[in-house]
XYZ file of C-alpha atoms in Angstrom:
666
model
C 49.057 32.188 -67.314
C 46.432 29.777 -68.720
C 43.602 28.328 -66.708
C 45.231 24.912 -66.931
C 48.474 26.281 -65.461
C 46.521 28.023 -62.752
C 44.904 24.771 -61.791
C 48.243 23.088 -61.704
C 49.518 25.677 -59.242
C 46.578 25.301 -56.894
C 45.431 21.828 -56.000
C 41.938 22.707 -54.830
C 38.888 22.402 -57.037
C 35.880 24.702 -56.971
C 34.392 25.901 -54.747
C 37.216 25.148 -52.277
C 39.766 26.978 -54.440
C 37.593 30.094 -54.406
C 37.161 29.966 -50.631
C 40.912 29.584 -50.167
C 41.551 32.539 -52.476
C 38.907 34.641 -50.744
C 40.419 33.868 -47.353
C 43.872 34.780 -48.657
C 42.824 38.252 -49.809
C 41.008 38.996 -46.552
C 37.441 37.709 -46.824
C 37.818 35.541 -43.739
C 35.995 37.711 -41.223
C 39.101 38.384 -39.156
C 39.932 41.811 -40.577
C 38.389 44.452 -42.767
C 38.479 42.873 -46.250
C 38.699 46.123 -48.140
C 41.692 47.327 -46.128
C 43.425 44.010 -46.733
C 42.594 44.238 -50.429
C 43.941 47.747 -50.872
C 47.101 46.832 -49.005
C 47.852 44.031 -51.488
C 46.415 45.206 -54.814
C 45.694 48.282 -56.846
C 42.450 49.990 -55.986
C 40.784 49.050 -59.289
C 41.707 45.388 -58.768
C 40.554 45.569 -55.156
C 37.194 46.917 -56.209
C 36.800 44.206 -58.840
C 37.725 41.408 -56.415
C 35.226 42.804 -53.926
C 32.396 42.831 -56.492
C 33.233 39.308 -57.706
C 33.235 38.035 -54.119
C 29.816 39.593 -53.567
C 28.528 38.063 -56.814
C 29.844 34.623 -55.876
C 28.710 34.616 -52.251
C 25.525 36.725 -52.370
C 24.439 36.734 -56.004
C 23.463 39.530 -58.396
C 23.304 43.018 -56.920
C 19.787 43.819 -55.764
C 20.519 46.508 -53.173
C 19.383 50.101 -53.776
C 21.844 52.446 -55.437
C 23.557 54.592 -52.805
C 23.838 58.337 -53.104
C 26.514 59.527 -55.512
C 28.100 61.712 -52.875
C 28.938 58.557 -50.957
C 31.798 57.946 -53.315
C 33.152 54.691 -51.942
C 29.814 52.979 -51.409
C 28.576 54.085 -54.803
C 31.764 52.835 -56.454
C 31.401 49.439 -54.776
C 27.751 49.264 -55.774
C 28.475 50.241 -59.396
C 31.211 47.625 -59.691
C 28.969 44.898 -58.300
C 25.959 45.972 -60.350
C 27.992 45.810 -63.580
C 28.314 42.049 -63.189
C 24.604 41.648 -63.925
C 23.379 38.069 -63.772
C 26.809 36.451 -63.857
C 26.562 33.003 -62.296
C 28.164 32.249 -58.946
C 30.461 29.671 -60.551
C 31.733 32.128 -63.165
C 32.307 34.753 -60.490
C 34.355 32.254 -58.470
C 36.472 31.334 -61.466
C 37.067 34.955 -62.459
C 37.959 35.868 -58.868
C 40.635 33.154 -58.753
C 41.865 34.014 -62.257
C 42.424 37.676 -61.393
C 44.114 36.750 -58.120
C 46.476 34.342 -59.886
C 47.373 36.992 -62.449
C 48.028 39.598 -59.762
C 49.723 37.255 -57.282
C 50.915 34.009 -58.965
C 52.369 32.638 -55.725
C 49.314 33.183 -53.589
C 48.603 29.476 -53.126
C 51.969 28.642 -51.605
C 51.721 31.618 -49.231
C 48.177 30.675 -48.277
C 48.991 27.018 -47.634
C 48.782 27.514 -43.871
C 45.163 28.627 -44.185
C 44.084 25.857 -46.569
C 42.889 22.741 -44.826
C 43.882 19.379 -46.282
C 44.130 20.030 -50.006
C 43.646 16.376 -50.843
C 42.696 16.811 -54.467
C 45.507 15.993 -56.840
C 46.808 18.878 -58.931
C 45.314 19.476 -62.324
C 47.874 19.218 -65.075
C 47.479 21.188 -68.287
C 47.631 18.293 -70.733
C 48.116 18.952 -74.422
C 47.392 16.332 -77.064
C 50.746 15.034 -78.263
C 50.123 13.268 -81.543
C 53.829 12.419 -81.892
C 54.001 10.711 -78.547
C 55.231 7.171 -78.394
C 52.342 4.790 -77.929
C 52.889 1.798 -75.705
C 50.172 -0.689 -74.760
C 49.094 -0.920 -71.158
C 47.378 -4.071 -69.946
C 44.421 -3.239 -67.712
C 41.653 -5.630 -66.655
C 42.612 -7.909 -69.487
C 42.298 -5.150 -72.104
C 45.133 -3.463 -73.925
C 45.095 0.345 -73.962
C 47.786 2.595 -75.413
C 49.696 4.919 -73.133
C 51.079 8.276 -74.220
C 53.665 10.419 -72.516
C 52.759 14.087 -72.436
C 55.052 16.932 -71.393
C 53.649 20.264 -70.256
C 55.454 23.375 -69.122
C 54.909 25.075 -65.817
C 56.818 28.208 -64.765
C 59.500 27.510 -67.334
C 60.194 23.963 -66.199
C 59.048 20.726 -67.687
C 56.602 18.603 -65.798
C 56.510 15.008 -66.994
C 53.292 13.078 -66.603
C 52.299 9.647 -67.801
C 48.722 9.850 -69.119
C 46.750 7.031 -70.606
C 43.973 7.422 -73.138
C 41.753 5.746 -70.574
C 42.790 6.242 -66.952
C 41.192 4.278 -64.129
C 41.036 6.252 -60.898
C 38.601 7.826 -58.477
C 36.532 10.628 -59.987
C 37.097 12.978 -57.069
C 40.827 12.924 -57.716
C 40.636 13.380 -61.486
C 42.531 16.474 -62.454
C 43.054 16.154 -66.186
C 40.736 17.717 -68.694
C 39.595 16.425 -72.092
C 40.499 12.828 -71.258
C 38.258 9.821 -70.789
C 38.622 8.257 -67.350
C 37.083 5.084 -65.909
C 36.093 5.741 -62.281
C 36.055 2.810 -59.859
C 32.426 1.793 -59.373
C 30.900 -0.630 -56.902
C 27.648 -2.508 -56.561
C 25.885 -4.730 -59.066
C 26.727 -3.495 -62.557
C 23.998 -3.711 -65.196
C 24.275 -6.320 -67.910
C 26.318 -5.177 -70.909
C 24.112 -3.571 -73.564
C 23.644 -0.949 -76.241
C 20.763 1.163 -77.607
C 19.583 1.696 -74.029
C 18.134 4.808 -72.429
C 20.095 6.986 -69.981
C 19.261 10.102 -67.983
C 20.573 12.009 -64.967
C 18.263 13.252 -62.212
C 19.658 14.703 -58.978
C 23.177 13.218 -59.161
C 21.848 9.821 -60.181
C 22.378 8.135 -63.548
C 19.441 5.945 -64.599
C 19.866 3.183 -67.201
C 16.790 1.507 -68.686
C 16.354 -1.220 -71.289
C 18.623 -1.839 -74.268
C 19.761 -4.715 -76.431
C 22.052 -7.614 -75.520
C 22.721 -10.353 -78.061
C 19.537 -9.410 -79.938
C 17.462 -9.643 -76.776
C 15.490 -6.622 -75.577
C 15.915 -5.690 -71.901
C 13.576 -3.979 -69.461
C 15.678 -3.748 -66.301
C 16.239 -0.442 -64.515
C 19.512 0.485 -62.793
C 20.779 3.612 -61.058
C 24.338 4.805 -60.468
C 24.855 7.210 -57.566
C 27.314 9.739 -58.990
C 28.505 10.757 -55.521
C 29.422 7.304 -54.271
C 29.753 5.650 -57.715
C 27.605 2.739 -56.534
C 25.264 0.766 -58.771
C 21.915 -0.514 -57.582
C 18.927 -2.086 -59.292
C 15.412 -0.686 -59.064
C 12.497 -3.100 -59.022
C 9.824 -0.897 -60.565
C 6.177 -1.930 -60.528
C 2.943 -0.827 -62.172
C 1.408 2.373 -60.841
C -2.144 3.048 -59.743
C -3.007 5.534 -62.488
C -2.852 4.197 -66.063
C -0.709 1.299 -64.822
C 1.708 -0.472 -67.097
C 4.683 -2.751 -66.838
C 8.099 -2.042 -68.269
C 8.217 -3.593 -71.719
C 11.584 -4.857 -72.998
C 12.749 -2.342 -75.590
C 15.777 -0.788 -77.279
C 16.390 2.302 -79.360
C 14.086 4.314 -77.109
C 14.707 7.743 -75.572
C 14.828 8.413 -71.821
C 13.959 12.024 -70.974
C 14.123 13.626 -67.494
C 10.848 15.402 -66.671
C 10.849 16.868 -63.183
C 11.152 13.988 -60.753
C 10.044 11.565 -63.442
C 11.495 9.865 -66.485
C 9.755 9.604 -69.843
C 10.536 6.550 -71.973
C 9.571 7.468 -75.521
C 9.140 5.011 -78.436
C 11.683 2.224 -79.037
C 11.790 -1.181 -80.704
C 10.062 -4.079 -78.945
C 9.089 -7.663 -79.701
C 5.411 -6.823 -80.177
C 5.361 -3.194 -81.328
C 2.254 -1.092 -81.060
C 0.878 0.875 -83.980
C 1.834 4.256 -82.526
C 4.460 5.677 -80.214
C 3.900 4.929 -76.528
C 5.167 7.250 -73.792
C 5.856 5.514 -70.477
C 6.310 7.463 -67.242
C 8.537 6.315 -64.393
C 7.814 8.024 -61.071
C 11.197 8.058 -59.327
C 9.648 8.597 -55.889
C 7.358 5.574 -56.021
C 9.338 3.527 -58.589
C 6.151 2.895 -60.569
C 5.465 2.808 -64.305
C 2.417 4.297 -65.961
C 1.348 5.171 -69.493
C 1.080 8.818 -70.449
C -2.393 9.518 -71.787
C -2.075 11.631 -74.910
C -4.469 13.175 -77.401
C -4.292 13.709 -81.130
C -2.744 11.413 -83.695
C 0.400 9.846 -82.245
C 3.319 9.081 -84.614
C 3.886 5.564 -85.862
C 5.927 3.398 -83.503
C 9.664 3.437 -84.137
C 13.153 3.170 -82.699
C 16.407 5.025 -83.277
C 14.609 8.351 -83.348
C 15.749 11.548 -81.650
C 13.660 13.049 -78.855
C 14.575 16.537 -77.674
C 13.020 18.381 -74.746
C 12.445 22.015 -75.753
C 10.738 23.974 -73.016
C 7.515 22.121 -72.327
C 7.470 20.101 -75.540
C 9.092 16.967 -76.923
C 10.362 17.192 -80.509
C 10.571 13.784 -82.223
C 12.389 13.336 -85.523
C 13.094 10.345 -87.759
C 13.872 6.794 -86.732
C 12.953 3.414 -88.158
C 9.551 1.761 -87.865
C 8.753 -1.889 -87.171
C 8.917 -2.688 -90.912
C 12.461 -1.233 -91.087
C 11.212 1.770 -93.045
C 13.375 4.821 -92.424
C 11.546 7.989 -91.413
C 12.150 11.727 -91.524
C 8.846 12.984 -90.157
C 8.624 15.606 -87.435
C 6.233 15.485 -84.475
C 5.747 17.540 -81.325
C 4.161 16.438 -78.045
C 2.983 19.298 -75.850
C 3.562 18.144 -72.273
C 1.029 20.638 -70.927
C -1.922 19.617 -73.074
C -0.534 16.116 -73.803
C -1.434 16.642 -77.449
C 0.445 15.305 -80.476
C 0.968 17.490 -83.525
C 2.633 16.549 -86.800
C 4.701 19.407 -88.216
C 4.939 20.023 -91.935
C 8.022 22.227 -91.920
C 9.112 24.183 -94.976
C 12.473 23.728 -96.635
C 14.366 20.534 -97.380
C 14.349 18.178 -94.373
C 17.118 15.667 -93.598
C 16.877 12.458 -95.571
C 15.168 9.526 -93.791
C 17.506 8.141 -91.118
C 17.854 6.589 -87.688
C 20.473 6.497 -84.923
C 21.288 10.186 -85.385
C 21.662 12.827 -82.669
C 19.740 16.033 -82.025
C 20.286 19.080 -79.833
C 18.560 22.385 -79.213
C 20.391 25.720 -79.197
C 19.055 28.797 -77.345
C 15.649 27.100 -77.129
C 15.011 27.902 -80.789
C 17.173 25.885 -83.170
C 16.993 22.096 -83.454
C 20.204 20.592 -84.844
C 20.303 17.127 -86.444
C 23.671 15.476 -87.063
C 24.659 12.197 -88.687
C 22.715 8.971 -88.543
C 22.406 6.138 -91.008
C 20.261 4.556 -93.682
C 20.285 0.941 -94.818
C 23.214 1.587 -97.146
C 25.259 4.482 -95.783
C 26.051 6.757 -92.846
C 25.851 10.552 -92.784
C 27.854 13.442 -91.383
C 25.547 16.228 -92.557
C 24.152 18.926 -90.281
C 20.592 20.214 -90.520
C 18.968 23.014 -88.528
C 15.255 23.538 -87.881
C 14.088 26.971 -86.758
C 11.396 26.076 -84.225
C 9.780 29.509 -84.566
C 9.393 29.570 -88.337
C 9.451 25.760 -88.720
C 11.915 26.009 -91.589
C 14.738 23.570 -92.368
C 18.195 24.709 -93.435
C 21.443 22.947 -94.325
C 24.244 25.236 -93.096
C 27.927 24.964 -93.971
C 30.038 23.272 -91.313
C 33.455 24.613 -90.364
C 36.562 23.190 -88.742
C 37.347 19.480 -88.364
C 34.093 18.014 -89.645
C 33.474 14.540 -88.137
C 33.415 11.487 -90.367
C 30.064 9.872 -91.266
C 28.615 7.882 -88.380
C 25.506 6.418 -86.812
C 24.746 5.185 -83.327
C 26.741 8.005 -81.742
C 25.660 9.987 -78.686
C 25.591 13.706 -78.001
C 25.097 16.133 -75.141
C 25.222 19.920 -74.864
C 27.128 22.109 -72.410
C 26.177 25.704 -73.117
C 26.645 26.248 -76.841
C 29.061 23.300 -77.094
C 27.643 20.058 -78.503
C 29.820 17.048 -77.681
C 29.593 14.011 -79.969
C 30.994 10.660 -78.799
C 31.254 7.227 -80.404
C 29.232 5.854 -83.274
C 30.423 3.900 -86.269
C 30.227 3.530 -90.030
C 29.379 -0.200 -90.257
C 33.126 -0.916 -90.434
C 34.650 0.392 -87.226
C 33.901 2.525 -84.205
C 34.759 6.217 -84.111
C 37.643 6.993 -81.766
C 37.501 10.775 -81.539
C 35.339 12.896 -79.269
C 34.217 15.936 -81.274
C 32.606 19.194 -80.204
C 30.526 21.618 -82.266
C 30.208 25.246 -81.293
C 26.537 25.728 -82.138
C 26.971 29.488 -82.390
C 29.723 29.343 -85.039
C 29.029 25.835 -86.412
C 32.756 25.081 -86.107
C 33.905 21.566 -85.216
C 36.985 20.612 -83.231
C 38.362 17.382 -81.771
C 38.469 17.141 -77.987
C 40.413 13.898 -77.702
C 40.878 10.507 -79.311
C 41.171 7.032 -77.868
C 43.146 4.080 -79.155
C 42.047 0.489 -79.414
C 38.673 -1.107 -78.893
C 37.421 0.880 -75.913
C 33.747 1.423 -74.994
C 33.718 5.142 -75.844
C 34.428 4.122 -79.457
C 31.203 2.116 -79.603
C 27.846 2.313 -81.303
C 24.660 2.633 -79.288
C 26.372 4.042 -76.207
C 24.707 6.664 -73.998
C 26.085 10.074 -73.036
C 24.814 12.398 -70.314
C 26.142 15.468 -68.533
C 26.348 15.985 -64.784
C 28.210 18.299 -62.431
C 31.039 17.723 -59.969
C 32.305 20.512 -57.721
C 30.761 23.107 -60.004
C 32.288 21.678 -63.185
C 30.522 19.895 -66.025
C 31.292 16.209 -66.523
C 30.400 13.964 -69.468
C 29.442 10.390 -68.542
C 29.194 7.530 -71.039
C 27.862 4.007 -70.502
C 27.594 0.827 -72.527
C 27.744 0.448 -76.293
C 28.782 -2.216 -78.773
C 32.179 -2.391 -80.526
C 32.456 -6.074 -81.293
C 31.409 -6.857 -77.750
C 28.721 -5.512 -75.470
C 29.946 -3.091 -72.791
C 28.744 -2.029 -69.358
C 31.609 0.238 -68.293
C 31.291 3.850 -67.142
C 33.655 6.556 -68.407
C 33.841 10.246 -67.553
C 35.414 13.275 -69.200
C 35.808 16.806 -67.863
C 35.696 19.139 -70.883
C 37.854 22.233 -70.918
C 35.429 23.811 -73.369
C 33.369 26.266 -71.385
C 30.183 27.946 -72.434
C 30.719 31.421 -73.843
C 27.061 32.354 -73.917
C 27.685 34.280 -70.708
C 31.456 34.199 -70.434
C 31.895 36.216 -73.645
C 30.071 39.084 -72.049
C 31.781 38.446 -68.738
C 35.262 38.530 -70.225
C 34.423 41.739 -72.035
C 32.672 43.386 -69.140
C 35.414 42.480 -66.663
C 38.684 42.654 -68.632
C 42.023 41.525 -67.284
C 43.235 45.073 -67.012
C 40.576 47.187 -65.370
C 41.131 50.917 -65.483
C 39.831 53.334 -62.900
C 38.764 56.689 -64.258
C 38.445 59.636 -61.883
C 35.115 61.366 -62.084
C 35.377 65.000 -61.001
C 33.009 66.013 -58.256
C 32.767 68.706 -55.599
C 32.290 66.216 -52.797
C 34.917 66.150 -50.082
C 37.154 63.191 -49.398
C 35.613 60.465 -47.279
C 38.043 60.246 -44.363
C 36.672 56.871 -43.309
C 37.069 55.339 -46.742
C 38.063 51.698 -46.471
C 39.619 51.980 -49.881
C 41.576 55.081 -48.840
C 40.863 57.012 -51.984
C 44.144 58.678 -52.907
C 42.774 61.671 -54.791
C 40.683 64.239 -52.979
C 37.325 64.927 -54.518
C 37.541 61.911 -56.870
C 34.992 59.137 -57.214
C 36.619 55.852 -58.329
C 34.453 53.770 -60.598
C 35.327 50.547 -62.352
C 34.774 50.966 -66.070
C 35.657 49.039 -69.173
C 38.374 49.889 -71.610
C 37.013 51.515 -74.739
C 37.163 48.432 -76.955
C 35.620 46.081 -74.426
C 33.074 48.674 -73.419
C 32.020 49.160 -76.995
C 31.731 45.430 -77.561
C 29.732 44.862 -74.405
C 27.453 47.825 -74.931
C 26.742 46.829 -78.518
C 26.067 43.229 -77.507
C 23.872 44.221 -74.592
C 21.993 46.818 -76.601
C 21.386 44.387 -79.444
C 20.219 41.687 -77.041
C 18.082 44.154 -75.130
C 16.459 45.492 -78.283
C 15.871 41.984 -79.569
C 14.414 40.857 -76.257
C 12.245 43.958 -75.958
C 11.046 43.521 -79.522
C 10.312 39.856 -78.936
C 8.627 40.631 -75.639
C 6.501 43.329 -77.234
C 5.477 41.003 -80.028
C 4.710 38.221 -77.576
C 2.665 40.577 -75.393
C 0.767 41.836 -78.416
C 0.237 38.300 -79.624
C -0.882 37.202 -76.157
C -3.297 40.144 -75.951
C -4.663 39.312 -79.380
C -5.076 35.686 -78.374
C -6.847 36.742 -75.173
C -9.232 38.926 -77.181
C -9.855 36.143 -79.669
C -10.383 33.739 -76.801
C -12.860 36.116 -75.134
C -14.705 36.561 -78.424
C -14.718 32.842 -79.010
C -16.027 32.222 -75.498
C -18.724 34.849 -76.019
C -19.713 33.289 -79.331
C -19.639 29.913 -77.708
C -21.964 31.129 -74.947
C -24.405 32.598 -77.471
C -24.298 29.472 -79.580
C -24.859 27.350 -76.506
C -27.908 29.416 -75.594
C -29.238 29.103 -79.135
C -28.543 25.395 -79.017
C -30.494 25.064 -75.774
C -33.376 27.076 -77.266
C -33.397 24.944 -80.394
C -33.267 21.833 -78.258
C -36.318 23.101 -76.303
C -38.186 23.874 -79.511
C -37.242 20.509 -80.915
C -38.502 18.778 -77.791
C -41.786 20.710 -78.041
C -42.166 19.833 -81.725
C -41.373 16.219 -80.979
C -44.146 16.184 -78.332
C -46.582 17.831 -80.766
C -45.656 15.371 -83.471
C -46.251 12.510 -81.095
C -49.708 13.832 -80.261
C -50.501 14.238 -83.948
C -49.341 10.718 -84.623
C -51.686 9.464 -81.886
C -54.587 11.427 -83.367
C -53.789 10.156 -86.853
C -53.788 6.604 -85.523
C -57.125 7.158 -83.834
C -58.595 8.678 -87.002
C -57.283 5.745 -88.974
C -59.076 3.386 -86.654
C -62.258 5.469 -86.983
C -61.968 5.395 -90.759
C -61.650 1.638 -90.664
C -64.776 1.477 -88.461
C -66.680 3.789 -90.826
C -65.750 1.573 -93.760
C -67.088 -1.472 -91.976
C -70.288 0.320 -91.057
C -70.649 1.496 -94.649
C -70.437 -2.067 -95.889
C -72.926 -3.235 -93.288
C -75.239 -0.378 -94.262
C -75.024 -1.305 -97.920
C -75.748 -4.927 -97.046
C -78.723 -3.917 -94.952
C -79.928 -1.638 -97.709
C -79.692 -4.465 -100.223
C -81.443 -6.805 -97.823
C -84.148 -4.177 -97.248
C -84.592 -3.641 -100.961
C -84.819 -7.366 -101.529
C -87.303 -7.677 -98.695
C -89.418 -4.848 -100.005
C -89.352 -6.316 -103.497
C -90.399 -9.688 -102.162
C -93.229 -8.106 -100.208
C -94.355 -6.195 -103.250
C -94.341 -9.318 -105.369
C -96.306 -11.174 -102.759
C -98.851 -8.411 -102.569
C -99.184 -8.402 -106.321
C -99.751 -12.152 -106.373
C -102.321 -11.861 -103.685
C -104.150 -9.178 -105.620
C -104.056 -11.141 -108.833
C -105.299 -14.346 -107.204
C -108.566 -12.672 -105.854
C -109.719 -11.493 -109.293
C -109.330 -14.888 -110.945
C -111.228 -16.510 -108.118
C -114.161 -14.200 -108.490
C -114.350 -15.079 -112.113
C -113.906 -18.802 -111.526
C -117.469 -19.695 -112.564
C -117.323 -17.947 -115.947
C -114.861 -19.281 -118.480
C -112.651 -16.958 -120.370
C -113.964 -15.458 -123.586
C -111.665 -17.538 -125.772
C -112.901 -20.729 -124.208
C -116.523 -19.761 -124.920
C -115.742 -19.169 -128.502
C -114.185 -22.542 -128.861
C -117.130 -24.139 -127.262
C -119.381 -22.525 -129.743
């Protein structure tokens, strides 16, 4: 019996369906559960149901292993311990699945113990492409209606299912079908290219484009009451900023905050801005980053991988298409441009991106100025190498402006268009096998066949739910639609299905221990220890998978430890060198200061000597002048003395004429 048929037979959703099943088999506290189990089921099935109940209600086995001679307790412990880290939700589902296979009519017999099963039954709906399509008028819009027939217990069950069904989310039973839940409150203005994110059962919508006008309003939809309300955010105290009208941005949940990354705006900045919305205080601030930030843009993809944001592509303010790759480390708040090897995707915007197993970044679709794409590119975030793998299955048509979200290894793609019409099908890619399949299709001009819509994933009663909002398909939309996918993650369930097969065999293990007379499981064979084991094929598959994963993890862990140790040593050496260099720097600074002081003193002395030299020069000139004056004075004195001496002789001889005169007289 399929899971869809099982849901149709029991009206309760999880976890209520699990609690009803557990109560039915004896886990209600009124009697000994193991005695009730063994009275209804085979001992191997009883042991498996017991271990699944423990896994669902308590969690993974962390109790000490009992002694092997305590056969029953050790068998129970071994069965529980084999489930490993299986999630509580998976344990609940597997518990109910095994019960429904062993006792298909359990729900009808347990109806007296189930209180008010108000949830409508889930019908296993198959896509009927030959169904007659008839339009249904709803809120002024025409939607096609298809009639689908499913089989239950050999009889036909007729249901009338629309492509888009309007009803309360809590009563939605169908899978793989878009449904419009009734919402209340003040709906946001119709828009597209907005940002959307889910934090703690609340869907936040920020910004977008309406009639070419950028928006900056912030709205929240409570996913429990389906009530809209508007948030009046203000500037924060630290790095305050106001919400700038924008579109084509990315809204990323980050703890109890939202990061608004990039986007088109009326007055774009030169580089990407990251705004932070504190949901507790409803305040905006600007994230202070370091390094060279990428050029501002819109229509990019922003993917949260661990503690980093990976930004790819988009279109800048000059309408130039981009295919650059940048990473923002949210711990150091540092930007880094990545020059990956291999052939990157061609420049594009309005594509989608997803990360698989925290290592592989997938890029799908998008558009350029002339065409749309449906290619798939993968970036290995460890080796930073691009690849262009072959896609399998029903490959989606080229599109841009679509939205995507991941559930396990399943990547759901919704909406988008090719510049001619919106895309009607909802596609899913198994990121492990790279195989595409179509989940469902819608008819007519409905919002989920729009460009620029948003898509997020939330949880309702333990099941994943896709939620879309807004978009443009010839008109701007503000409707909310939900879809419960039947595609479940097999990252864990593959191992679970193998490790806990439908038919569990119990193998007697010979031992010399005596029969435990107080055994709650009433072991039927004396001296036998019942243990739940896998059949040979499943056991081999599981062991090989687990061994391979263990070896890979151990190898990776060893390499990481060695790398971390090496980094620590390099860091210690660098710190030591840094300390030595700092000491040398301080010493050089001291010497430099001393030399500067000495130079200053020498400069003062040189200035003083210069002044003295100037003084000496002046004195030298004065000395030369005095010497010349002295020489002149001495010469004048000498001349005067000579004249005086000469004048005395001629006076003595004044009475006697010179000899020449006497001769003339004669």
